[in-house]
Tab-separated table of C-alpha atoms in Angstrom:
chain	number	residue	atom	x	y	z
X	681	MET	CA	-39.848	-2.698	22.015
X	682	LYS	CA	-37.899	-0.551	24.442
X	683	PRO	CA	-34.105	-0.876	24.667
X	684	PRO	CA	-32.983	-3.328	27.372
X	685	ILE	CA	-32.337	-2.068	30.899
X	686	LYS	CA	-28.950	-3.327	32.053
X	687	VAL	CA	-29.043	-4.553	35.653
X	688	ALA	CA	-25.838	-5.434	37.512
X	689	ILE	CA	-26.122	-7.506	40.700
X	690	THR	CA	-23.248	-8.152	43.085
X	691	GLY	CA	-23.331	-11.256	45.262
X	692	ALA	CA	-25.479	-12.795	42.532
X	693	GLY	CA	-24.557	-16.338	43.549
X	694	GLY	CA	-26.078	-15.987	47.007
X	695	GLN	CA	-29.578	-16.814	48.200
X	696	ILE	CA	-30.931	-13.313	47.630
X	697	GLY	CA	-29.479	-13.166	44.132
X	698	TYR	CA	-30.973	-16.538	43.256
X	699	SER	CA	-34.371	-15.435	44.572
X	700	LEU	CA	-34.142	-12.187	42.601
X	701	VAL	CA	-32.838	-12.784	39.096
X	702	PHE	CA	-35.715	-14.896	37.776
X	703	ARG	CA	-38.254	-12.294	38.878
X	704	ILE	CA	-36.362	-9.510	37.127
X	705	ALA	CA	-36.104	-11.626	33.981
X	706	ALA	CA	-39.857	-12.310	34.119
X	707	GLY	CA	-40.616	-8.558	34.064
X	708	GLU	CA	-41.632	-8.015	37.663
X	709	MET	CA	-39.176	-5.170	38.256
X	710	PHE	CA	-39.533	-2.992	35.152
X	711	GLY	CA	-42.742	-4.283	33.605
X	712	THR	CA	-43.713	-6.817	31.000
X	713	ASP	CA	-42.930	-4.466	28.093
X	714	THR	CA	-39.301	-3.775	29.072
X	715	PRO	CA	-36.452	-6.106	28.080
X	716	VAL	CA	-33.514	-6.560	30.434
X	717	GLU	CA	-29.886	-7.620	30.457
X	718	LEU	CA	-28.475	-9.166	33.636
X	719	ARG	CA	-24.885	-8.898	34.866
X	720	LEU	CA	-24.269	-11.489	37.571
X	721	ILE	CA	-21.201	-10.487	39.592
X	722	ASP	CA	-19.573	-12.511	42.344
X	723	LEU	CA	-16.287	-13.742	43.774
X	724	GLU	CA	-14.074	-16.259	41.991
X	725	ARG	CA	-15.225	-19.140	44.205
X	726	GLN	CA	-18.827	-18.385	43.231
X	727	VAL	CA	-18.235	-18.562	39.469
X	728	PRO	CA	-19.587	-22.127	39.084
X	729	ILE	CA	-22.735	-21.064	40.922
X	730	ILE	CA	-23.451	-17.961	38.823
X	731	ASP	CA	-22.660	-19.930	35.679
X	732	GLY	CA	-25.274	-22.448	36.822
X	733	VAL	CA	-27.763	-19.644	37.463
X	734	LYS	CA	-27.149	-18.383	33.925
X	735	MET	CA	-27.885	-21.878	32.619
X	736	GLU	CA	-31.201	-21.869	34.474
X	737	LEU	CA	-32.061	-18.403	33.182
X	738	ASP	CA	-31.342	-19.610	29.655
X	739	ASP	CA	-33.535	-22.650	30.227
X	740	CYS	CA	-36.473	-20.474	31.315
X	741	ALA	CA	-36.626	-18.881	27.829
X	742	PHE	CA	-37.771	-15.541	29.236
X	743	PRO	CA	-38.902	-13.364	26.294
X	744	LEU	CA	-37.698	-10.193	28.026
X	745	LEU	CA	-34.225	-11.468	28.908
X	746	LYS	CA	-31.865	-10.445	26.125
X	747	LYS	CA	-28.479	-11.245	27.646
X	748	VAL	CA	-26.829	-12.646	30.778
X	749	VAL	CA	-23.206	-11.978	31.698
X	750	THR	CA	-21.429	-13.758	34.557
X	751	THR	CA	-18.216	-12.176	35.799
X	752	THR	CA	-15.889	-11.486	38.690
X	753	ASP	CA	-14.725	-8.241	37.077
X	754	LEU	CA	-16.456	-5.086	38.322
X	755	ALA	CA	-15.629	-3.109	35.188
X	756	GLU	CA	-17.277	-5.728	33.000
X	757	GLY	CA	-20.211	-6.172	35.336
X	758	PHE	CA	-20.972	-2.471	35.725
X	759	ALA	CA	-20.320	-1.525	32.077
X	760	ASP	CA	-23.173	0.740	30.906
X	761	ALA	CA	-25.387	-0.509	33.756
X	762	ASN	CA	-28.598	1.459	34.282
X	763	TRP	CA	-29.280	-0.144	37.664
X	764	VAL	CA	-26.749	-1.564	40.102
X	765	ILE	CA	-28.031	-3.736	42.953
X	766	LEU	CA	-25.283	-4.136	45.560
X	767	VAL	CA	-26.335	-7.295	47.376
X	768	GLY	CA	-22.966	-8.822	48.211
X	769	SER	CA	-21.389	-8.010	51.574
X	770	VAL	CA	-19.507	-9.808	54.332
X	771	PRO	CA	-21.962	-11.010	57.009
X	772	ARG	CA	-21.326	-10.383	60.672
X	773	LYS	CA	-19.851	-13.454	62.373
X	774	ASP	CA	-19.782	-14.502	66.022
X	775	GLY	CA	-17.309	-12.387	67.971
X	776	MET	CA	-17.088	-9.723	65.278
X	777	GLU	CA	-17.533	-6.152	66.471
X	778	ARG	CA	-19.717	-3.847	64.386
X	779	LYS	CA	-16.725	-1.602	63.678
X	780	ASP	CA	-14.850	-4.604	62.270
X	781	LEU	CA	-17.761	-5.372	59.967
X	782	LEU	CA	-17.870	-1.746	58.837
X	783	GLU	CA	-14.166	-1.750	58.061
X	784	ILE	CA	-14.240	-5.009	56.093
X	785	ASN	CA	-17.286	-4.072	54.043
X	786	GLY	CA	-16.136	-0.496	53.700
X	787	LYS	CA	-13.144	-1.522	51.626
X	788	ILE	CA	-15.410	-3.565	49.347
X	789	PHE	CA	-17.811	-0.680	48.795
X	790	VAL	CA	-15.025	1.813	48.118
X	791	GLY	CA	-13.934	-0.318	45.177
X	792	GLN	CA	-17.486	-0.850	43.987
X	793	GLY	CA	-18.286	2.860	44.133
X	794	GLN	CA	-15.189	3.694	42.101
X	795	ALA	CA	-16.015	1.027	39.513
X	796	ILE	CA	-19.621	2.187	39.189
X	797	GLU	CA	-18.563	5.776	38.567
X	798	LYS	CA	-15.991	4.727	35.973
X	799	ASN	CA	-18.058	2.173	34.049
X	800	ALA	CA	-21.818	2.518	34.562
X	801	ALA	CA	-24.280	4.364	32.320
X	802	PRO	CA	-24.755	8.122	32.857
X	803	ASP	CA	-28.267	7.483	34.220
X	804	VAL	CA	-27.194	4.738	36.647
X	805	ARG	CA	-29.090	4.297	39.896
X	806	ILE	CA	-27.749	2.251	42.763
X	807	LEU	CA	-29.637	0.290	45.417
X	808	VAL	CA	-27.508	-0.956	48.322
X	809	VAL	CA	-28.830	-4.084	50.020
X	810	GLY	CA	-25.731	-5.615	51.624
X	811	ASN	CA	-25.557	-4.766	55.316
X	812	PRO	CA	-24.903	-2.468	57.030
X	813	CYS	CA	-26.604	-1.011	53.965
X	814	ASN	CA	-26.956	2.644	55.049
X	815	THR	CA	-23.268	3.065	55.756
X	816	ASN	CA	-22.167	0.853	52.868
X	817	CYS	CA	-24.188	3.186	50.654
X	818	LEU	CA	-22.518	6.201	52.272
X	819	ILE	CA	-19.071	4.744	51.510
X	820	ALA	CA	-19.860	3.775	47.911
X	821	LYS	CA	-21.409	7.177	47.233
X	822	ALA	CA	-18.350	8.980	48.645
X	823	SER	CA	-16.194	6.893	46.316
X	824	ALA	CA	-18.219	7.992	43.270
X	825	PRO	CA	-18.526	11.764	43.709
X	826	LYS	CA	-19.538	12.414	40.083
X	827	ILE	CA	-22.752	10.406	40.422
X	828	PRO	CA	-25.607	12.659	41.630
X	829	ALA	CA	-26.793	12.124	45.200
X	830	ASN	CA	-30.359	11.338	44.118
X	831	ARG	CA	-29.166	8.171	42.352
X	832	TRP	CA	-28.219	6.424	45.621
X	833	PHE	CA	-30.579	4.313	47.747
X	834	ALA	CA	-30.269	1.910	50.695
X	835	MET	CA	-33.091	-0.548	51.207
X	836	THR	CA	-35.633	-0.248	53.994
X	837	ALA	CA	-38.544	-1.630	51.946
X	838	LEU	CA	-38.170	-4.996	53.693
X	839	ASP	CA	-38.720	-3.289	57.047
X	840	GLU	CA	-41.732	-1.428	55.650
X	841	ASN	CA	-43.203	-4.634	54.246
X	842	ARG	CA	-42.670	-6.448	57.540
X	843	ALA	CA	-44.375	-3.634	59.423
X	844	LYS	CA	-47.341	-3.515	57.050
X	845	THR	CA	-47.930	-7.219	57.480
X	846	GLN	CA	-47.847	-6.981	61.277
X	847	LEU	CA	-50.484	-4.227	61.227
X	848	ALA	CA	-52.633	-6.069	58.692
X	849	GLN	CA	-52.554	-9.311	60.652
X	850	LYS	CA	-53.291	-7.536	63.919
X	851	THR	CA	-56.427	-5.963	62.434
X	852	SER	CA	-57.411	-8.906	60.203
X	853	THR	CA	-57.224	-6.771	57.078
X	854	ASP	CA	-55.508	-7.100	53.717
X	855	VAL	CA	-51.928	-5.870	53.642
X	856	ASP	CA	-52.661	-3.429	50.813
X	857	ALA	CA	-55.061	-1.629	53.151
X	858	VAL	CA	-52.040	-0.415	55.156
X	859	LYS	CA	-50.614	2.883	53.872
X	860	ASN	CA	-47.847	5.298	54.875
X	861	MET	CA	-45.960	2.862	57.077
X	862	ILE	CA	-42.792	4.933	57.421
X	863	ILE	CA	-39.426	3.499	58.455
X	864	TRP	CA	-37.084	6.142	59.866
X	865	GLY	CA	-33.316	5.867	60.130
X	866	ASN	CA	-31.052	2.863	59.920
X	867	HIS	CA	-31.766	-0.611	58.565
X	868	SER	CA	-30.872	-2.095	61.934
X	869	ALA	CA	-32.424	-2.849	65.291
X	870	THR	CA	-32.572	0.905	66.022
X	871	GLN	CA	-34.887	1.711	63.095
X	872	PHE	CA	-38.189	3.353	64.003
X	873	PRO	CA	-41.300	1.869	62.364
X	874	ASP	CA	-43.591	4.887	62.642
X	875	TYR	CA	-47.016	3.493	63.450
X	876	PHE	CA	-48.258	6.978	64.407
X	877	HIS	CA	-48.732	7.948	60.759
X	878	ALA	CA	-49.769	4.580	59.329
X	879	THR	CA	-53.345	4.139	58.184
X	880	ILE	CA	-55.472	1.020	57.735
X	881	ASN	CA	-58.390	1.399	55.324
X	882	GLY	CA	-58.009	5.133	55.749
X	883	LYS	CA	-58.144	5.100	59.553
X	884	ALA	CA	-55.172	5.799	61.804
X	885	ALA	CA	-53.533	2.625	63.073
X	886	THR	CA	-53.491	4.189	66.543
X	887	GLU	CA	-57.308	4.331	66.499
X	888	LEU	CA	-57.624	0.639	65.668
X	889	ILE	CA	-54.863	-0.955	67.748
X	890	GLU	CA	-54.038	-0.590	71.432
X	891	ASN	CA	-51.063	1.631	72.114
X	892	ASP	CA	-49.225	-0.845	74.336
X	893	TRP	CA	-49.030	-3.403	71.498
X	894	LEU	CA	-47.877	-0.793	69.001
X	895	GLU	CA	-45.237	0.731	71.254
X	896	ASN	CA	-43.789	-2.564	72.420
X	897	SER	CA	-44.651	-5.774	70.550
X	898	PHE	CA	-44.997	-4.176	67.127
X	899	VAL	CA	-41.811	-2.105	67.219
X	900	GLU	CA	-39.731	-4.945	68.647
X	901	THR	CA	-41.090	-7.476	66.145
X	902	VAL	CA	-40.224	-5.269	63.171
X	903	GLN	CA	-36.799	-4.343	64.517
X	904	LYS	CA	-35.847	-7.969	65.238
X	905	ARG	CA	-37.666	-9.741	62.415
X	906	GLY	CA	-34.477	-10.551	60.518
X	907	ALA	CA	-32.980	-12.316	63.517
X	908	ALA	CA	-36.237	-14.208	64.078
X	909	VAL	CA	-36.192	-15.493	60.485
X	910	ILE	CA	-32.592	-16.690	60.875
X	911	LYS	CA	-33.521	-18.517	64.079
X	912	ALA	CA	-36.551	-20.124	62.432
X	913	ARG	CA	-35.092	-21.283	59.110
X	914	GLY	CA	-31.361	-21.318	59.836
X	915	ALA	CA	-30.665	-18.778	57.104
X	916	SER	CA	-31.261	-15.099	56.487
X	917	SER	CA	-34.254	-13.528	54.766
X	918	ALA	CA	-33.615	-14.267	51.097
X	919	GLY	CA	-37.019	-14.505	49.439
X	920	SER	CA	-38.453	-11.535	51.319
X	921	ALA	CA	-35.289	-9.482	50.706
X	922	ALA	CA	-35.459	-10.218	46.973
X	923	ASN	CA	-39.126	-9.236	46.995
X	924	ALA	CA	-38.241	-5.975	48.762
X	925	ILE	CA	-35.614	-5.234	46.089
X	926	ILE	CA	-38.323	-5.589	43.423
X	927	ASP	CA	-40.631	-3.364	45.492
X	928	SER	CA	-37.871	-0.781	46.028
X	929	VAL	CA	-37.103	-0.306	42.354
X	930	ARG	CA	-40.757	-0.247	41.365
X	931	ARG	CA	-41.531	2.343	44.054
X	932	ILE	CA	-38.642	4.506	42.834
X	933	ILE	CA	-39.569	4.398	39.139
X	934	THR	CA	-43.372	4.520	39.535
X	935	PRO	CA	-45.166	7.758	40.509
X	936	THR	CA	-46.393	7.520	44.101
X	937	PRO	CA	-50.187	7.762	44.482
X	938	GLU	CA	-51.411	11.048	45.906
X	939	GLY	CA	-51.392	11.106	49.701
X	940	GLU	CA	-49.095	8.084	50.000
X	941	SER	CA	-45.387	7.580	50.601
X	942	PHE	CA	-42.831	4.775	50.743
X	943	SER	CA	-39.729	4.208	52.862
X	944	MET	CA	-36.196	4.334	51.519
X	945	ALA	CA	-32.827	5.411	52.880
X	946	VAL	CA	-31.381	8.246	50.778
X	947	PRO	CA	-28.770	10.987	51.250
X	948	SER	CA	-30.279	13.533	53.624
X	949	ASP	CA	-30.863	17.077	52.424
X	950	GLY	CA	-31.130	18.257	56.033
X	951	SER	CA	-34.789	17.309	56.435
X	952	TYR	CA	-36.014	16.495	59.951
X	953	GLY	CA	-32.705	17.636	61.440
X	954	VAL	CA	-30.729	14.788	59.854
X	955	PRO	CA	-27.260	16.062	58.871
X	956	GLU	CA	-26.888	16.583	55.148
X	957	GLY	CA	-25.432	13.615	53.287
X	958	LEU	CA	-26.159	10.948	55.907
X	959	ILE	CA	-27.977	7.945	54.408
X	960	PHE	CA	-31.206	7.928	56.395
X	961	SER	CA	-34.585	6.315	55.776
X	962	PHE	CA	-37.349	8.854	55.161
X	963	PRO	CA	-40.849	8.833	53.681
X	964	LEU	CA	-40.453	9.483	49.952
X	965	LYS	CA	-42.657	10.278	46.970
X	966	SER	CA	-41.535	9.418	43.444
X	967	LYS	CA	-42.303	11.825	40.644
X	968	ASP	CA	-40.938	12.446	37.155
X	969	GLU	CA	-38.131	9.877	37.382
X	970	SER	CA	-36.913	11.348	40.666
X	971	TYR	CA	-38.181	11.611	44.232
X	972	GLU	CA	-38.721	14.044	47.065
X	973	ILE	CA	-38.639	13.613	50.828
X	974	VAL	CA	-42.123	14.076	52.246
X	975	GLN	CA	-42.143	17.132	54.477
X	976	GLY	CA	-44.267	18.144	57.437
X	977	VAL	CA	-44.491	14.813	59.295
X	978	GLU	CA	-44.825	15.709	62.961
X	979	HIS	CA	-43.411	13.602	65.789
X	980	ASP	CA	-44.315	13.407	69.455
X	981	GLU	CA	-41.702	13.032	72.184
X	982	LEU	CA	-41.579	9.229	71.931
X	983	ALA	CA	-41.037	9.282	68.178
X	984	GLN	CA	-38.391	11.980	68.512
X	985	THR	CA	-36.537	9.814	71.016
X	986	LYS	CA	-36.667	6.784	68.708
X	987	ILE	CA	-35.479	8.796	65.706
X	988	ALA	CA	-32.680	10.368	67.744
X	989	ALA	CA	-31.441	6.881	68.710
X	990	THR	CA	-31.249	5.612	65.135
X	991	LEU	CA	-29.648	8.878	64.015
X	992	GLN	CA	-26.992	8.521	66.717
X	993	GLU	CA	-26.189	4.988	65.556
X	994	LEU	CA	-25.749	6.162	61.966
X	995	GLN	CA	-23.508	9.018	63.046
X	996	GLU	CA	-21.389	6.563	65.049
X	997	GLU	CA	-21.090	4.349	61.974
X	998	GLN	CA	-20.146	7.372	59.889
X	999	ALA	CA	-17.423	8.283	62.369
X	1000	ALA	CA	-16.106	4.715	62.288
X	1001	VAL	CA	-15.583	4.833	58.504
X	1002	GLN	CA	-14.619	8.490	58.206
X	1003	GLY	CA	-11.263	7.601	56.678
X	1004	MET	CA	-13.067	5.976	53.717
X	1005	LEU	CA	-15.254	8.976	52.961
X	1006	GLY	CA	-12.558	11.090	51.331
């Protein structure tokens, strides 16, 4: 059997962590032939919870799960980790300005970036989930300059999955018939779900669905879906976020089928006019344990305007945390 993949998860005592760890242990992330070790990391007040989660994991008797560590210590949690999933972050509260949220979380992600660089395995890859995930990823990456840029990811798979479902339901088709549903930019209400290049059973979505619905209802629904879930269930998207984490890692480590792409925020290489280094969601293709940004996607004036808006927001966030970027 293969050697275990060591997966460290921050905020492991929260709803997303609870929805995630059992699926990793069951083999859904890395496959049913790959053993795993889990490092559940959280704050001191969450220790009883993550200890309880460990008890449940033990009680499941997962054949692939070789070890579970619960800790508040980043060095212990990140030690020799092959994958780090940064879920934990401070949520935005009523009356809190976005810049305040960036500052509070920024300090957390500085420390996490430093600890990852010092303790994780040489092949470590990092997926940032805690919001604002693009800029949190930017901060953590800047705090770990020795880790290559292509090891850093911020999650927009949840947005892609939400968008695919909206298109599938609108056309009464299966969700796996929807391909190349690109999310551009920030994981926020400014993101651009690019319906222009999405296909449904090989046909352009724009040929099957009226433009007014796509431009208005569709875009707004995807952008505001997180808030709608909170309003409906009184809590944030936990199950769907955990599912998107599984999807994200699998899309990164599995070769992308020819002619397809997936959405993920990664450090820009200057593609599509996005300043180099900014964490921006692009269409990606995975290949040979790495990835490339899909080139040659053309945008009309409307799409350019949408992408410019999300780019501006990310640049404003970058300016707000400039002092943490070294």
